[in-house]
Amino acid sequence: MDANGHGSALSQGANTVLGSPLRLLTGTLLFVATVFCISTMGYVRAGWPLGDAAYMVLLTIFSVGYGEVRPIDTTFLRIWTTLTIVLGCTGMIVLTGALVQVFTLFQFRRLLGLDRMQTEIEKLEDHVVICGYGRIGVQLAMALAEARHPFVIIERSPTKCEEARAHGHLSLVGEATHEDTLRQAGIAKARVLASVLPDDAANVFITLSARNLNAGIEIIARGEAPSTESKLFHAGADKVVLPTHIGAERITELILYPATGKAVGSDGAVSDMKRGLHDLGLELEVVTAIKHGALTGLNVRDAERQGNGAFFIVQIDRANGQSIAHPGDEVRIEPGDSVMLVVRGSRLSAGAIFSAPARPVRHGRSFITPGR
């Protein structure tokens, strides 16, 4: 995970410690109630009416000091009253402390806005759960916020959680590997979970937990090592993203096919078209026909035939400024042409065909290189 986040160190303490005072309060209430019932039955057994017995116990454990309801004139009553004082008063002291802790923490949570945030999270439906607010998590949250798509961030670092809250993002402090944290983030009603931690083992564990909690959720997981990809798929991920692999591929494209970035970057319509093709499993690339290249000098029909279905040509831009949209089969590819391709399959292998040097073809005793 890149980290899981939101909140400050104080808010994290409020979330983790609140359960302890509540458990203490519940246990102390049971203890005091037990002392009250047993002590009352003791006085009843000594011959007191039930009303007098209960009233005596209340006066004793609350240390009111109004005086004895009836004379404590037997050894049994003196011992029984002493035990009631010790156990009852001790229980009330602990109960008072537990009440103070609970009230203080609830006020503390309200001051930090944690209750409001949890209420907002509980209202979410069809949202995205982002596990980790590191480099990738930050960019993902910004993009989803810009698209106005609901999401919640799980981050274990209080500092990073504070950053997320400062940007107006709903976030939780906690470990995304814990099922309770995923439930708190509304995993049951979420549409997508994105586990973008830098820890492959954590991403696999989160994927397993999320799939167990919501069989229908779409899980997109990040992987650092290529060997992790199969593990994430086996754990239940629908899609796996390898940032290192994607980055290396993109740098390779910029080195080998710089014309693609220029063409797409300068034309908004082309950029939109590229996004639409990507949704159909196709890619748009622009390559330059090098002198004596493998396809330079061929017409469109023969070039596409040599590509063996890997691409088809949709536009040719001549070095002299002429642009040929939807070129016919007989249009010839000349050196220096920028050729726009719609690619199916590997973009790098398709573009590499244009960048490869021509292989000499033997005719009799002479060798002829295409494009010469």
Coordinates of C-alpha atoms in Angstrom, one line a residue:
M1 CA 0.0 0.0 0.0
D2 CA 1.3 3.4 -0.4
A3 CA 0.0 4.1 3.1
N4 CA -3.6 4.2 4.3
G5 CA -5.0 7.5 5.4
H6 CA -6.6 10.2 7.1
G7 CA -6.7 12.1 10.4
S8 CA -4.1 13.1 12.9
A9 CA -2.4 11.2 15.6
L10 CA -5.0 12.4 18.1
S11 CA -7.9 11.3 15.9
Q12 CA -6.3 7.9 15.5
G13 CA -6.1 7.6 19.3
A14 CA -9.7 8.5 19.6
N15 CA -10.7 5.8 17.2
T16 CA -8.6 3.0 18.7
V17 CA -9.0 3.9 22.4
L18 CA -12.8 4.5 22.4
G19 CA -13.6 0.8 22.5
S20 CA -11.6 0.4 25.8
P21 CA -13.7 2.9 27.9
L22 CA -16.9 1.5 26.5
R23 CA -15.9 -2.0 27.5
L24 CA -14.8 -0.7 30.9
L25 CA -18.2 1.1 31.4
T26 CA -20.1 -2.0 30.4
G27 CA -18.1 -4.3 32.7
T28 CA -18.4 -1.9 35.6
L29 CA -22.2 -1.5 35.2
L30 CA -22.5 -5.3 35.3
F31 CA -20.3 -5.5 38.4
V32 CA -22.3 -2.8 40.3
A33 CA -25.6 -4.3 39.3
T34 CA -24.4 -7.7 40.5
V35 CA -23.2 -6.2 43.9
F36 CA -26.6 -4.4 44.3
C37 CA -28.7 -7.6 43.6
I38 CA -26.6 -9.9 45.8
S39 CA -26.3 -7.4 48.7
T40 CA -30.1 -6.7 48.6
M41 CA -30.8 -10.5 48.8
G42 CA -28.4 -10.7 51.8
Y43 CA -30.5 -8.1 53.7
V44 CA -33.7 -9.8 52.7
R45 CA -32.3 -13.1 54.0
A46 CA -31.6 -11.3 57.3
G47 CA -35.3 -10.6 57.6
W48 CA -35.5 -7.1 56.1
P49 CA -38.4 -6.2 53.7
L50 CA -37.2 -6.0 50.0
G51 CA -37.9 -2.2 49.9
D52 CA -35.8 -1.5 53.0
A53 CA -33.0 -3.8 51.8
A54 CA -32.7 -2.2 48.3
Y55 CA -32.8 1.3 49.9
M56 CA -30.1 0.4 52.3
V57 CA -27.8 -0.9 49.5
L58 CA -28.4 2.3 47.5
L59 CA -27.5 4.5 50.4
T60 CA -24.4 2.5 51.0
I61 CA -22.9 2.2 47.5
F62 CA -23.6 5.8 46.7
S63 CA -22.1 6.9 50.0
V64 CA -25.0 9.2 50.8
G65 CA -24.7 8.8 54.6
Y66 CA -28.4 9.3 55.6
G67 CA -28.0 6.7 58.3
E68 CA -29.0 3.1 58.7
V69 CA -32.5 2.1 57.6
R70 CA -32.7 -0.6 60.3
P71 CA -30.3 -1.4 63.2
I72 CA -27.2 -3.2 62.2
D73 CA -27.1 -5.3 65.4
T74 CA -25.9 -8.7 64.3
T75 CA -22.5 -10.0 63.2
F76 CA -23.9 -11.1 59.8
L77 CA -25.3 -7.6 59.1
R78 CA -22.1 -5.9 60.1
I79 CA -20.0 -8.2 57.9
W80 CA -22.5 -7.9 55.0
T81 CA -22.7 -4.1 55.3
T82 CA -18.9 -3.9 55.3
L83 CA -18.6 -6.0 52.1
T84 CA -21.3 -3.9 50.5
I85 CA -19.4 -0.7 51.3
V86 CA -16.1 -2.0 50.0
L87 CA -17.4 -3.6 46.8
G88 CA -20.2 -1.1 46.1
C89 CA -18.2 2.0 46.7
T90 CA -15.2 0.7 44.7
G91 CA -17.5 -0.2 41.8
M92 CA -19.1 3.3 41.8
I93 CA -15.6 5.0 41.8
V94 CA -14.6 2.9 38.7
L95 CA -18.0 3.6 37.1
T96 CA -17.6 7.3 37.6
G97 CA -14.2 7.2 36.0
A98 CA -15.5 5.2 33.0
L99 CA -18.3 7.6 32.4
V100 CA -15.9 10.5 32.4
Q101 CA -13.7 8.8 29.9
V102 CA -16.6 7.9 27.6
F103 CA -18.1 11.4 27.7
T104 CA -14.7 13.0 27.1
L105 CA -13.9 10.8 24.1
F106 CA -17.3 11.4 22.5
Q107 CA -16.8 15.1 22.9
F108 CA -13.3 14.7 21.4
R109 CA -14.6 12.8 18.4
R110 CA -17.3 15.4 17.8
L111 CA -14.6 18.2 18.0
L112 CA -12.5 16.4 15.4
G113 CA -15.5 15.8 13.1
L114 CA -14.9 12.0 13.1
D115 CA -18.6 11.2 13.7
R116 CA -19.6 13.5 10.8
M117 CA -17.0 11.9 8.6
Q118 CA -18.2 8.3 9.5
T119 CA -21.8 9.4 8.8
E120 CA -20.8 10.6 5.4
I121 CA -19.0 7.4 4.6
E122 CA -22.0 5.3 5.7
K123 CA -24.1 7.2 3.1
L124 CA -21.8 6.2 0.2
E125 CA -23.0 3.7 -2.4
D126 CA -21.3 2.5 -5.6
H127 CA -18.2 4.3 -4.4
V128 CA -14.5 3.5 -4.7
V129 CA -12.4 2.4 -1.8
I130 CA -8.8 3.5 -2.2
C131 CA -6.3 1.6 -0.1
G132 CA -3.2 3.8 0.3
Y133 CA -2.6 7.5 0.0
G134 CA 0.9 7.5 -1.4
R135 CA 2.0 8.7 -4.8
I136 CA -0.5 6.7 -6.8
G137 CA -3.3 7.1 -4.2
V138 CA -2.9 10.9 -4.3
Q139 CA -3.2 11.1 -8.1
L140 CA -6.1 8.6 -8.1
A141 CA -8.0 10.6 -5.4
M142 CA -7.4 13.9 -7.3
A143 CA -8.8 12.3 -10.6
L144 CA -11.9 10.9 -8.9
A145 CA -12.6 14.1 -7.1
E146 CA -12.3 16.0 -10.4
A147 CA -14.7 13.5 -11.9
R148 CA -17.0 13.9 -8.9
H149 CA -17.0 10.2 -8.3
P150 CA -17.6 9.2 -4.6
F151 CA -14.6 7.5 -2.9
V152 CA -13.1 6.9 0.5
I153 CA -9.4 6.5 1.4
I154 CA -8.0 4.0 3.9
E155 CA -4.6 5.1 5.2
R156 CA -2.6 3.9 8.1
S157 CA -0.5 7.1 8.4
P158 CA -2.2 9.8 10.5
T159 CA -0.1 12.5 8.7
K160 CA -1.2 11.3 5.2
C161 CA -4.7 11.1 6.5
E162 CA -4.5 14.7 7.6
E163 CA -3.4 15.6 4.1
A164 CA -6.3 13.8 2.6
R165 CA -8.8 15.5 4.9
A166 CA -7.2 18.9 4.0
H167 CA -8.1 18.2 0.4
G168 CA -11.6 17.4 1.4
H169 CA -11.4 13.7 0.9
L170 CA -13.3 11.2 3.1
S171 CA -10.7 9.0 4.8
L172 CA -10.1 6.5 7.5
V173 CA -7.1 5.9 9.7
G174 CA -6.5 2.1 9.8
E175 CA -5.0 -0.9 8.2
A176 CA -6.7 -1.9 4.9
T177 CA -5.6 -5.5 5.6
H178 CA -8.1 -5.6 8.5
E179 CA -11.6 -6.6 7.5
D180 CA -13.1 -4.3 10.2
T181 CA -11.5 -1.4 8.5
L182 CA -12.8 -2.4 5.1
R183 CA -16.3 -2.8 6.6
Q184 CA -16.0 0.7 8.1
A185 CA -15.2 2.0 4.6
G186 CA -18.4 0.5 3.3
I187 CA -16.9 -2.3 1.3
A188 CA -20.3 -4.1 1.1
K189 CA -21.8 -1.2 -0.9
A190 CA -18.7 -0.2 -2.8
R191 CA -18.4 -0.7 -6.6
V192 CA -14.6 -0.7 -6.9
L193 CA -11.7 -1.3 -4.6
A194 CA -8.3 0.0 -5.7
S195 CA -5.4 -1.4 -3.6
V196 CA -2.4 0.8 -4.5
L197 CA 0.1 0.0 -1.8
P198 CA 3.8 -0.4 -2.6
D199 CA 3.7 -3.7 -0.7
D200 CA 2.7 -6.6 -2.9
A201 CA 2.0 -8.9 0.0
A202 CA -0.4 -6.4 1.5
N203 CA -2.2 -5.9 -1.8
V204 CA -2.7 -9.7 -2.1
F205 CA -4.1 -9.9 1.4
I206 CA -6.4 -6.9 0.8
T207 CA -7.6 -8.5 -2.4
L208 CA -8.5 -11.7 -0.6
S209 CA -10.3 -9.9 2.2
A210 CA -12.2 -7.6 -0.1
R211 CA -13.3 -10.5 -2.3
N212 CA -14.5 -12.4 0.8
L213 CA -16.5 -9.4 2.0
N214 CA -18.0 -8.5 -1.3
A215 CA -18.1 -11.1 -4.1
G216 CA -19.3 -8.7 -6.7
I217 CA -16.9 -5.8 -6.2
E218 CA -14.4 -4.9 -8.9
I219 CA -10.9 -5.1 -7.6
I220 CA -8.0 -3.3 -9.2
A221 CA -4.7 -4.0 -7.6
R222 CA -1.2 -2.6 -7.9
G223 CA 1.8 -4.9 -8.3
E224 CA 5.5 -4.1 -8.1
A225 CA 7.1 -7.4 -9.1
P226 CA 5.9 -9.0 -12.4
S227 CA 5.6 -12.3 -10.5
T228 CA 2.9 -10.8 -8.3
E229 CA 0.5 -10.4 -11.1
S230 CA -0.6 -14.0 -11.1
K231 CA -0.9 -14.1 -7.3
L232 CA -3.2 -11.0 -7.4
F233 CA -5.4 -12.6 -10.1
H234 CA -5.6 -15.8 -8.0
A235 CA -6.5 -13.8 -4.9
G236 CA -9.5 -12.4 -6.8
A237 CA -8.3 -9.2 -8.5
D238 CA -10.1 -8.3 -11.7
K239 CA -7.4 -6.1 -13.1
V240 CA -3.7 -5.7 -12.1
V241 CA -1.6 -2.6 -12.8
L242 CA 2.2 -2.8 -12.9
P243 CA 3.4 0.8 -12.7
T244 CA 7.0 -0.1 -13.4
H245 CA 6.1 -2.0 -16.5
I246 CA 3.7 0.8 -17.7
G247 CA 6.3 3.5 -17.1
A248 CA 9.0 1.5 -19.0
E249 CA 6.7 1.0 -21.9
R250 CA 5.7 4.6 -22.0
I251 CA 9.4 5.8 -22.0
T252 CA 10.1 3.3 -24.8
E253 CA 7.2 4.7 -26.8
L254 CA 8.5 8.3 -26.3
I255 CA 12.0 7.2 -27.5
L256 CA 10.9 5.1 -30.5
Y257 CA 7.7 6.9 -31.5
P258 CA 7.9 10.6 -30.4
A259 CA 5.4 11.6 -33.2
T260 CA 2.6 10.0 -31.3
G261 CA 2.9 12.3 -28.3
K262 CA 3.1 15.4 -30.6
A263 CA 0.1 14.4 -32.6
V264 CA -2.2 13.5 -29.7
G265 CA -1.0 16.4 -27.6
S266 CA -1.7 19.0 -30.2
D267 CA -5.1 17.8 -31.3
G268 CA -7.9 17.5 -28.8
A269 CA -10.1 15.5 -31.2
V270 CA -7.4 13.0 -31.8
S271 CA -6.8 12.7 -28.1
D272 CA -10.5 12.0 -27.5
M273 CA -10.5 9.4 -30.3
K274 CA -7.5 7.7 -28.7
R275 CA -9.4 7.4 -25.4
G276 CA -12.4 5.9 -27.3
L277 CA -10.3 3.4 -29.1
H278 CA -8.6 2.4 -25.9
D279 CA -12.1 1.4 -24.5
L280 CA -12.4 -0.9 -27.5
G281 CA -9.0 -2.6 -26.9
L282 CA -7.3 -0.6 -29.7
E283 CA -4.5 2.0 -29.6
L284 CA -3.7 5.0 -31.7
E285 CA 0.0 5.5 -32.7
V286 CA 1.9 7.8 -35.0
V287 CA 5.2 6.5 -36.5
T288 CA 7.6 8.0 -38.9
A289 CA 8.5 6.1 -42.1
I290 CA 12.3 6.1 -42.0
K291 CA 14.4 6.0 -45.2
H292 CA 15.0 2.5 -46.3
G293 CA 12.5 1.3 -43.6
A294 CA 10.8 -2.1 -43.9
L295 CA 7.5 -0.5 -45.1
T296 CA 8.8 2.7 -46.7
G297 CA 8.0 2.7 -50.4
L298 CA 5.1 0.2 -50.1
N299 CA 1.6 1.2 -50.7
V300 CA -1.0 1.1 -47.9
R301 CA -2.4 -2.3 -49.0
D302 CA 1.0 -4.0 -49.0
A303 CA 2.0 -2.3 -45.7
E304 CA -1.1 -3.5 -43.9
R305 CA -0.6 -7.0 -45.4
Q306 CA 3.0 -7.1 -44.0
G307 CA 1.6 -6.1 -40.6
N308 CA -0.5 -9.3 -40.7
G309 CA -3.5 -7.6 -39.1
A310 CA -1.6 -5.9 -36.3
F311 CA -2.6 -2.4 -37.5
F312 CA -4.3 -0.4 -40.3
I313 CA -3.4 3.0 -41.6
V314 CA -5.9 5.8 -41.1
Q315 CA -3.9 8.9 -42.1
I316 CA -0.6 9.9 -43.7
D317 CA 1.0 13.3 -43.2
R318 CA 3.6 14.1 -45.8
A319 CA 6.9 15.9 -45.0
N320 CA 5.8 18.7 -47.3
G321 CA 2.7 19.4 -45.2
Q322 CA 0.1 17.4 -47.2
S323 CA -2.3 15.4 -45.1
I324 CA -4.0 12.3 -46.5
A325 CA -7.0 11.1 -44.4
H326 CA -8.3 7.6 -45.1
P327 CA -5.6 6.8 -47.6
G328 CA -6.5 4.4 -50.4
D329 CA -4.9 1.1 -50.9
E330 CA -2.6 2.4 -53.6
V331 CA -1.2 5.4 -51.7
R332 CA 2.5 4.9 -51.3
I333 CA 4.4 5.5 -48.0
E334 CA 7.3 7.9 -48.6
P335 CA 10.4 8.5 -46.4
G336 CA 9.6 11.1 -43.7
D337 CA 5.9 10.4 -43.7
S338 CA 4.1 10.5 -40.3
V339 CA 1.8 7.5 -40.5
M340 CA -1.2 7.3 -38.0
L341 CA -2.0 3.7 -37.1
V342 CA -4.9 2.1 -35.3
V343 CA -3.1 -0.8 -33.5
R344 CA -4.5 -4.1 -32.3
G345 CA -2.4 -6.0 -29.8
S346 CA 1.1 -4.8 -28.9
R347 CA 1.8 -1.2 -29.8
L348 CA 5.5 -1.6 -29.6
S349 CA 5.6 -4.6 -32.0
A350 CA 3.3 -2.9 -34.5
G351 CA 5.3 0.4 -34.5
A352 CA 8.6 -1.5 -34.6
I353 CA 7.7 -2.8 -38.1
F354 CA 8.0 0.8 -39.5
S355 CA 11.2 1.4 -37.6
A356 CA 12.9 -1.8 -38.7
P357 CA 15.3 -1.6 -41.6
A358 CA 14.3 -3.1 -44.9
R359 CA 15.5 -6.6 -45.5
P360 CA 17.1 -7.0 -48.9
V361 CA 15.2 -9.2 -51.4
R362 CA 17.2 -11.3 -53.7
H363 CA 16.3 -11.2 -57.5
G364 CA 18.7 -13.4 -59.4
R365 CA 22.2 -12.2 -58.6
S366 CA 21.3 -8.7 -57.4
F367 CA 19.8 -7.5 -54.1
I368 CA 17.0 -4.9 -54.1
T369 CA 16.0 -3.1 -50.9
P370 CA 12.4 -1.8 -50.8
G371 CA 12.2 1.9 -50.9
R372 CA 15.3 2.4 -53.0

